[in-house]
C-alpha positions as YAML, in Angstrom:
chain: A
units: angstrom
residues:
- id: 1
  name: MET
  ca: [17.24, -6.75, -18.98]
- id: 2
  name: GLU
  ca: [15.25, -9.91, -19.82]
- id: 3
  name: ARG
  ca: [11.50, -7.79, -18.21]
- id: 4
  name: SER
  ca: [12.44, -5.38, -20.87]
- id: 5
  name: ARG
  ca: [12.63, -7.47, -23.75]
- id: 6
  name: GLU
  ca: [9.42, -10.26, -22.74]
- id: 7
  name: ALA
  ca: [7.65, -6.38, -22.25]
- id: 8
  name: ALA
  ca: [8.48, -5.23, -25.62]
- id: 9
  name: ALA
  ca: [8.47, -8.97, -27.25]
- id: 10
  name: ASP
  ca: [5.18, -10.59, -25.53]
- id: 11
  name: GLY
  ca: [2.76, -11.25, -28.49]
- id: 12
  name: GLU
  ca: [-0.62, -10.11, -26.12]
- id: 13
  name: ARG
  ca: [1.17, -6.91, -24.63]
- id: 14
  name: PRO
  ca: [-2.58, -4.73, -25.25]
- id: 15
  name: GLY
  ca: [-2.90, -1.61, -26.68]
- id: 16
  name: VAL
  ca: [-5.09, -0.38, -24.07]
- id: 17
  name: PHE
  ca: [-4.64, -1.61, -19.85]
- id: 18
  name: THR
  ca: [-6.38, 0.06, -17.01]
- id: 19
  name: MET
  ca: [-4.77, 1.96, -14.27]
- id: 20
  name: ARG
  ca: [-6.48, 3.89, -10.92]
- id: 21
  name: GLY
  ca: [-10.02, 3.67, -12.14]
- id: 22
  name: ARG
  ca: [-8.73, 4.70, -15.92]
- id: 23
  name: ASP
  ca: [-8.50, 3.29, -19.10]
- id: 24
  name: TRP
  ca: [-4.60, 4.39, -20.93]
- id: 25
  name: THR
  ca: [-3.41, 4.01, -24.50]
- id: 26
  name: LEU
  ca: [0.34, 2.24, -24.45]
- id: 27
  name: LEU
  ca: [1.78, 2.10, -27.76]
- id: 28
  name: PRO
  ca: [4.92, -0.54, -28.67]
- id: 29
  name: GLU
  ca: [8.59, 0.09, -27.20]
- id: 30
  name: VAL
  ca: [7.45, 2.16, -24.58]
- id: 31
  name: PHE
  ca: [7.63, 1.56, -21.49]
- id: 32
  name: ALA
  ca: [4.67, -0.94, -20.04]
- id: 33
  name: PRO
  ca: [3.21, -0.24, -16.66]
- id: 34
  name: PRO
  ca: [0.62, -3.55, -17.42]
- id: 35
  name: TYR
  ca: [4.49, -5.80, -16.45]
- id: 36
  name: SER
  ca: [5.76, -3.32, -13.47]
- id: 37
  name: ALA
  ca: [4.40, -2.33, -10.27]
- id: 38
  name: SER
  ca: [6.24, 0.63, -10.17]
- id: 39
  name: THR
  ca: [4.28, 3.16, -11.98]
- id: 40
  name: ASP
  ca: [0.46, 1.90, -9.46]
- id: 41
  name: ALA
  ca: [3.87, 2.65, -6.87]
- id: 42
  name: ALA
  ca: [4.35, 6.20, -8.45]
- id: 43
  name: MET
  ca: [0.90, 6.86, -8.83]
- id: 44
  name: GLU
  ca: [0.47, 5.75, -4.74]
- id: 45
  name: LEU
  ca: [3.67, 8.04, -3.44]
- id: 46
  name: LEU
  ca: [2.02, 10.94, -5.39]
- id: 47
  name: GLY
  ca: [-0.93, 10.95, -4.01]
- id: 48
  name: PHE
  ca: [-3.22, 10.44, -7.92]
- id: 49
  name: VAL
  ca: [-5.70, 8.08, -6.04]
- id: 50
  name: GLU
  ca: [-8.95, 6.88, -7.08]
- id: 51
  name: GLY
  ca: [-12.00, 9.22, -5.85]
- id: 52
  name: PRO
  ca: [-11.59, 12.13, -4.29]
- id: 53
  name: GLN
  ca: [-7.80, 13.68, -3.70]
- id: 54
  name: VAL
  ca: [-6.34, 17.12, -2.43]
- id: 55
  name: PRO
  ca: [-6.21, 19.41, -5.63]
- id: 56
  name: ARG
  ca: [-3.23, 20.01, -7.11]
- id: 57
  name: GLN
  ca: [-2.13, 23.36, -9.09]
- id: 58
  name: GLY
  ca: [0.76, 25.55, -10.29]
- id: 59
  name: SER
  ca: [2.85, 23.43, -13.04]
- id: 60
  name: PHE
  ca: [4.20, 20.27, -12.96]
- id: 61
  name: LEU
  ca: [7.32, 18.53, -15.35]
- id: 62
  name: GLU
  ca: [7.31, 14.76, -15.41]
- id: 63
  name: VAL
  ca: [11.07, 13.82, -17.02]
- id: 64
  name: GLY
  ca: [11.06, 10.18, -18.57]
- id: 65
  name: CYS
  ca: [7.31, 10.40, -19.39]
- id: 66
  name: GLY
  ca: [6.62, 6.84, -20.96]
- id: 67
  name: THR
  ca: [2.68, 6.58, -21.27]
- id: 68
  name: GLY
  ca: [2.04, 10.15, -19.95]
- id: 69
  name: ILE
  ca: [0.00, 8.57, -16.85]
- id: 70
  name: ILE
  ca: [1.76, 10.48, -14.07]
- id: 71
  name: ALA
  ca: [1.66, 13.94, -16.82]
- id: 72
  name: VAL
  ca: [-1.80, 13.37, -17.05]
- id: 73
  name: SER
  ca: [-2.92, 12.63, -14.07]
- id: 74
  name: ALA
  ca: [-1.52, 15.99, -12.51]
- id: 75
  name: ALA
  ca: [-3.13, 17.56, -14.94]
- id: 76
  name: LEU
  ca: [-6.38, 15.97, -14.05]
- id: 77
  name: ALA
  ca: [-5.87, 16.87, -10.25]
- id: 78
  name: GLY
  ca: [-5.82, 20.50, -11.19]
- id: 79
  name: CYS
  ca: [-1.85, 21.21, -12.40]
- id: 80
  name: ASP
  ca: [-2.65, 24.00, -15.14]
- id: 81
  name: ARG
  ca: [0.34, 23.28, -17.00]
- id: 82
  name: VAL
  ca: [1.81, 20.14, -17.82]
- id: 83
  name: LEU
  ca: [4.96, 19.21, -19.39]
- id: 84
  name: ALA
  ca: [5.89, 15.48, -20.40]
- id: 85
  name: THR
  ca: [9.12, 14.36, -21.91]
- id: 86
  name: ASP
  ca: [10.96, 11.38, -23.15]
- id: 87
  name: ILE
  ca: [13.94, 10.31, -24.98]
- id: 88
  name: ASN
  ca: [11.50, 7.93, -26.72]
- id: 89
  name: GLU
  ca: [9.32, 9.53, -29.20]
- id: 90
  name: HIS
  ca: [7.14, 6.99, -28.93]
- id: 91
  name: ALA
  ca: [6.41, 7.42, -25.17]
- id: 92
  name: VAL
  ca: [5.84, 11.50, -26.21]
- id: 93
  name: GLU
  ca: [4.09, 10.08, -28.82]
- id: 94
  name: ASN
  ca: [2.00, 8.10, -26.25]
- id: 95
  name: ALA
  ca: [1.83, 10.71, -23.22]
- id: 96
  name: ALA
  ca: [0.13, 12.64, -25.90]
- id: 97
  name: LEU
  ca: [-2.34, 10.54, -26.71]
- id: 98
  name: ASN
  ca: [-3.24, 9.74, -22.57]
- id: 99
  name: ALA
  ca: [-3.56, 13.59, -22.82]
- id: 100
  name: GLN
  ca: [-6.63, 13.52, -25.26]
- id: 101
  name: ARG
  ca: [-7.65, 10.61, -24.16]
- id: 102
  name: HIS
  ca: [-8.68, 12.63, -21.03]
- id: 103
  name: GLY
  ca: [-9.35, 15.73, -21.89]
- id: 104
  name: VAL
  ca: [-6.74, 17.50, -20.78]
- id: 105
  name: ALA
  ca: [-4.14, 17.71, -23.98]
- id: 106
  name: GLY
  ca: [-4.98, 21.62, -23.56]
- id: 107
  name: ARG
  ca: [-2.94, 21.35, -20.35]
- id: 108
  name: VAL
  ca: [-0.46, 18.82, -21.02]
- id: 109
  name: SER
  ca: [2.03, 18.57, -23.57]
- id: 110
  name: SER
  ca: [4.94, 15.93, -24.24]
- id: 111
  name: ARG
  ca: [8.62, 16.75, -26.14]
- id: 112
  name: HIS
  ca: [11.54, 14.96, -26.74]
- id: 113
  name: SER
  ca: [14.05, 15.53, -24.61]
- id: 114
  name: ASP
  ca: [16.76, 13.49, -22.90]
- id: 115
  name: LEU
  ca: [15.88, 14.45, -19.40]
- id: 116
  name: PHE
  ca: [16.34, 18.81, -19.88]
- id: 117
  name: ASP
  ca: [18.10, 19.09, -23.18]
- id: 118
  name: ALA
  ca: [15.14, 20.19, -25.04]
- id: 119
  name: LEU
  ca: [14.15, 22.96, -22.53]
- id: 120
  name: ASP
  ca: [13.96, 26.54, -22.93]
- id: 121
  name: PRO
  ca: [16.60, 27.41, -20.43]
- id: 122
  name: ASP
  ca: [14.50, 29.99, -18.54]
- id: 123
  name: GLN
  ca: [11.91, 27.15, -18.14]
- id: 124
  name: ARG
  ca: [10.45, 26.60, -14.44]
- id: 125
  name: PHE
  ca: [8.45, 24.45, -12.56]
- id: 126
  name: ASP
  ca: [6.47, 23.82, -9.81]
- id: 127
  name: THR
  ca: [7.20, 20.36, -8.98]
- id: 128
  name: VAL
  ca: [10.05, 18.43, -11.22]
- id: 129
  name: TYR
  ca: [9.70, 14.93, -11.13]
- id: 130
  name: TRP
  ca: [11.28, 11.68, -12.55]
- id: 131
  name: HIS
  ca: [10.59, 7.76, -11.87]
- id: 132
  name: SER
  ca: [13.77, 7.17, -12.63]
- id: 133
  name: ASN
  ca: [15.58, 3.97, -14.63]
- id: 134
  name: PHE
  ca: [16.86, 2.81, -11.15]
- id: 135
  name: VAL
  ca: [18.99, 0.07, -11.80]
- id: 136
  name: LEU
  ca: [22.05, 0.52, -12.21]
- id: 137
  name: ALA
  ca: [23.86, -0.67, -15.40]
- id: 138
  name: PRO
  ca: [28.12, -0.90, -16.22]
- id: 139
  name: ALA
  ca: [29.19, 2.08, -17.02]
- id: 140
  name: ASP
  ca: [29.93, 0.84, -20.79]
- id: 141
  name: TYR
  ca: [26.92, -0.42, -21.17]
- id: 142
  name: ALA
  ca: [25.23, 0.36, -24.53]
- id: 143
  name: TYR
  ca: [21.69, -0.02, -24.98]
- id: 144
  name: GLU
  ca: [20.50, -2.56, -27.66]
- id: 145
  name: SER
  ca: [16.98, -0.74, -28.19]
- id: 146
  name: VAL
  ca: [15.07, 2.98, -26.70]
- id: 147
  name: HIS
  ca: [12.88, 0.81, -24.65]
- id: 148
  name: GLU
  ca: [15.84, -0.02, -22.47]
- id: 149
  name: CYS
  ca: [16.64, 2.84, -21.32]
- id: 150
  name: ALA
  ca: [13.50, 3.04, -19.09]
- id: 151
  name: TYR
  ca: [14.99, -0.32, -16.99]
- id: 152
  name: VAL
  ca: [18.66, 1.09, -17.13]
- id: 153
  name: ASP
  ca: [21.43, 3.64, -16.34]
- id: 154
  name: PRO
  ca: [24.82, 2.81, -17.42]
- id: 155
  name: GLY
  ca: [27.01, 4.43, -14.52]
- id: 156
  name: TYR
  ca: [24.19, 6.30, -13.26]
- id: 157
  name: ALA
  ca: [25.53, 8.99, -15.87]
- id: 158
  name: ALA
  ca: [21.42, 10.19, -15.81]
- id: 159
  name: HIS
  ca: [20.70, 10.01, -12.22]
- id: 160
  name: ARG
  ca: [24.12, 12.44, -11.44]
- id: 161
  name: ARG
  ca: [22.65, 14.89, -14.55]
- id: 162
  name: TYR
  ca: [19.07, 14.67, -12.83]
- id: 163
  name: LEU
  ca: [20.73, 15.60, -9.48]
- id: 164
  name: ILE
  ca: [22.77, 18.65, -10.54]
- id: 165
  name: GLU
  ca: [19.89, 20.03, -12.51]
- id: 166
  name: ALA
  ca: [16.23, 19.08, -11.45]
- id: 167
  name: PRO
  ca: [16.69, 21.66, -8.35]
- id: 168
  name: LEU
  ca: [17.88, 23.98, -10.97]
- id: 169
  name: ARG
  ca: [14.54, 24.06, -13.01]
- id: 170
  name: THR
  ca: [12.46, 24.65, -10.17]
- id: 171
  name: THR
  ca: [10.56, 27.64, -8.97]
- id: 172
  name: PRO
  ca: [11.02, 29.78, -5.59]
- id: 173
  name: GLY
  ca: [9.30, 27.23, -3.42]
- id: 174
  name: GLY
  ca: [9.35, 24.80, -5.90]
- id: 175
  name: SER
  ca: [10.29, 20.43, -5.40]
- id: 176
  name: ALA
  ca: [12.22, 18.43, -7.61]
- id: 177
  name: LEU
  ca: [11.90, 14.37, -6.90]
- id: 178
  name: LEU
  ca: [12.80, 11.48, -7.62]
- id: 179
  name: HIS
  ca: [11.41, 8.08, -7.40]
- id: 180
  name: PHE
  ca: [13.87, 5.20, -6.55]
- id: 181
  name: SER
  ca: [14.00, 2.33, -5.85]
- id: 182
  name: ASP
  ca: [16.45, -0.19, -2.95]
- id: 183
  name: ARG
  ca: [16.63, -2.26, -6.66]
- id: 184
  name: GLY
  ca: [18.53, 0.53, -7.73]
- id: 185
  name: ASP
  ca: [22.04, 1.46, -5.69]
- id: 186
  name: LEU
  ca: [20.50, 3.80, -3.23]
- id: 187
  name: ALA
  ca: [24.15, 3.98, -1.69]
- id: 188
  name: GLY
  ca: [26.21, 5.17, -4.99]
- id: 189
  name: LEU
  ca: [23.01, 7.64, -5.23]
- id: 190
  name: HIS
  ca: [23.79, 9.10, -2.51]
- id: 191
  name: ALA
  ca: [27.57, 9.28, -3.35]
- id: 192
  name: ILE
  ca: [27.19, 11.38, -6.39]
- id: 193
  name: ALA
  ca: [24.48, 13.50, -4.20]
- id: 194
  name: ASP
  ca: [27.38, 14.13, -1.66]
- id: 195
  name: GLU
  ca: [30.08, 14.75, -4.69]
- id: 196
  name: SER
  ca: [27.31, 17.55, -6.44]
- id: 197
  name: GLY
  ca: [26.65, 19.19, -3.73]
- id: 198
  name: ARG
  ca: [22.77, 17.62, -3.17]
- id: 199
  name: GLU
  ca: [20.72, 16.52, -0.03]
- id: 200
  name: LEU
  ca: [18.19, 13.86, -0.60]
- id: 201
  name: ASP
  ca: [15.06, 13.75, 1.52]
- id: 202
  name: VAL
  ca: [12.68, 10.94, 1.84]
- id: 203
  name: LEU
  ca: [9.08, 12.01, 1.75]
- id: 204
  name: SER
  ca: [7.71, 8.69, 2.29]
- id: 205
  name: SER
  ca: [8.27, 5.19, 0.31]
- id: 206
  name: ILE
  ca: [6.07, 2.28, 0.24]
- id: 207
  name: ARG
  ca: [6.49, -1.98, 0.05]
- id: 208
  name: ILE
  ca: [5.58, -3.82, -2.55]
- id: 209
  name: ARG
  ca: [5.68, -7.28, -3.77]
- id: 210
  name: GLU
  ca: [7.03, -7.95, -7.07]
- id: 211
  name: GLY
  ca: [7.52, -11.75, -7.66]
- id: 212
  name: ARG
  ca: [9.05, -13.36, -5.18]
- id: 213
  name: GLU
  ca: [10.33, -10.35, -4.12]
- id: 214
  name: LEU
  ca: [9.37, -7.31, -1.56]
- id: 215
  name: VAL
  ca: [10.37, -4.01, -2.85]
- id: 216
  name: GLU
  ca: [10.71, -0.24, -1.53]
- id: 217
  name: HIS
  ca: [9.79, 2.10, -3.80]
- id: 218
  name: MET
  ca: [10.57, 6.05, -2.25]
- id: 219
  name: LEU
  ca: [9.99, 9.36, -3.68]
- id: 220
  name: ILE
  ca: [13.13, 11.16, -2.48]
- id: 221
  name: GLU
  ca: [13.03, 14.99, -2.60]
- id: 222
  name: VAL
  ca: [16.29, 16.74, -4.08]
- id: 223
  name: SER
  ca: [17.52, 19.84, -2.64]
- id: 224
  name: ALA
  ca: [20.77, 22.12, -2.44]
- id: 225
  name: ALA
  ca: [23.45, 20.86, 0.77]
- id: 226
  name: PRO
  ca: [23.40, 23.41, 3.00]
- id: 227
  name: VAL
  ca: [26.53, 25.50, 2.96]
- id: 228
  name: SER
  ca: [28.79, 25.06, 6.01]
- id: 229
  name: ALA
  ca: [29.52, 28.47, 7.46]
- id: 230
  name: PRO
  ca: [33.25, 28.99, 7.49]
- id: 231
  name: PRO
  ca: [34.97, 28.56, 11.03]
- id: 232
  name: VAL
  ca: [34.89, 31.04, 13.82]
- id: 233
  name: SER
  ca: [38.45, 32.15, 14.46]
- id: 234
  name: ALA
  ca: [38.55, 32.06, 18.39]
- id: 235
  name: ALA
  ca: [39.70, 35.70, 19.78]
- id: 236
  name: PRO
  ca: [42.92, 36.00, 21.95]
- id: 237
  name: VAL
  ca: [42.39, 36.46, 25.18]
- id: 238
  name: SER
  ca: [44.57, 38.35, 27.31]
- id: 239
  name: ALA
  ca: [45.68, 36.63, 30.66]
- id: 240
  name: ALA
  ca: [43.81, 37.89, 33.71]
- id: 241
  name: PRO
  ca: [45.36, 40.04, 36.30]
- id: 242
  name: VAL
  ca: [46.07, 38.26, 39.44]
- id: 243
  name: SER
  ca: [43.45, 39.77, 41.40]
- id: 244
  name: ALA
  ca: [40.86, 39.47, 38.54]
- id: 245
  name: ALA
  ca: [37.61, 37.45, 39.68]
- id: 246
  name: PRO
  ca: [37.31, 33.83, 37.89]
- id: 247
  name: ALA
  ca: [35.85, 33.44, 34.90]
- id: 248
  name: GLY
  ca: [32.50, 31.74, 34.02]
- id: 249
  name: LEU
  ca: [32.35, 28.97, 32.14]
- id: 250
  name: GLY
  ca: [30.93, 29.91, 28.89]
- id: 251
  name: ALA
  ca: [27.70, 27.87, 27.15]
- id: 252
  name: GLY
  ca: [28.90, 24.89, 24.62]
- id: 253
  name: LEU
  ca: [27.96, 25.47, 21.05]
- id: 254
  name: PRO
  ca: [24.84, 23.27, 20.73]
- id: 255
  name: GLY
  ca: [25.27, 20.70, 18.04]
- id: 256
  name: ALA
  ca: [23.66, 20.15, 14.85]
- id: 257
  name: ARG
  ca: [20.20, 18.58, 15.39]
- id: 258
  name: PRO
  ca: [19.87, 15.96, 13.55]
- id: 259
  name: ARG
  ca: [16.99, 15.10, 10.90]
- id: 260
  name: ALA
  ca: [13.75, 12.97, 11.39]
- id: 261
  name: ALA
  ca: [13.93, 10.00, 8.87]
- id: 262
  name: ALA
  ca: [10.86, 9.85, 7.21]
- id: 263
  name: ALA
  ca: [8.63, 6.66, 8.41]
- id: 264
  name: PRO
  ca: [8.08, 4.40, 5.62]
- id: 265
  name: ARG
  ca: [4.82, 3.36, 4.52]
- id: 266
  name: THR
  ca: [3.77, -0.38, 3.86]
- id: 267
  name: THR
  ca: [1.72, -2.35, 1.64]
- id: 268
  name: GLY
  ca: [0.78, -5.29, 0.62]
...
């Protein structure tokens, strides 16, 4: 929590900063990308880079938008309907200001919401994305300010909700994405996924030096775990007459093919 408090209280905290070749407005009490490498890592993982990039299309939901950099970048890349949500009302305003700054206010809207609470029941998106507050806090931790919500998740309650609800908010063929880090409890996240009937696949990862640490950031796809087929009962076998020809050997059932792990990319 020290980084959160330092970022909020710094008297030289900028009102405008530059990232990926663009200027961005930063309001007080909003997660500040200049104090953390994680937002730049998110831009890299999502392919929102400077210069030519693969055009995007469809709809995009950013949960926990902060300054709105990801939501605005999605619109600039070609997404035609973008919604940015945050539990912090200052962040909702900040995202709207940056949409105006970059000329995409007609395609980017922002809304005050705790995860999916403020969405219409039938709203679906081609991409649902959350750069999570991946640091695990004790389940009984009480936030001292809304700014702290961007840094820690008590008992991973928000992560549990996201794993369950995010895949339900995608269009057919859409993707629910989670930005996580090895500063979080990856084993705990997988345990929650198993309990919730969810599968986690690392699509890409990068390592970034933050101070003295080399931190891994991962883009994870969240999907419904495949349902196992019920075991098939073997049919009763009658004893063959003594004169019958010997039965041939049956082919064994193939084992499940393991999924190849995504190879991490490293920088720095």
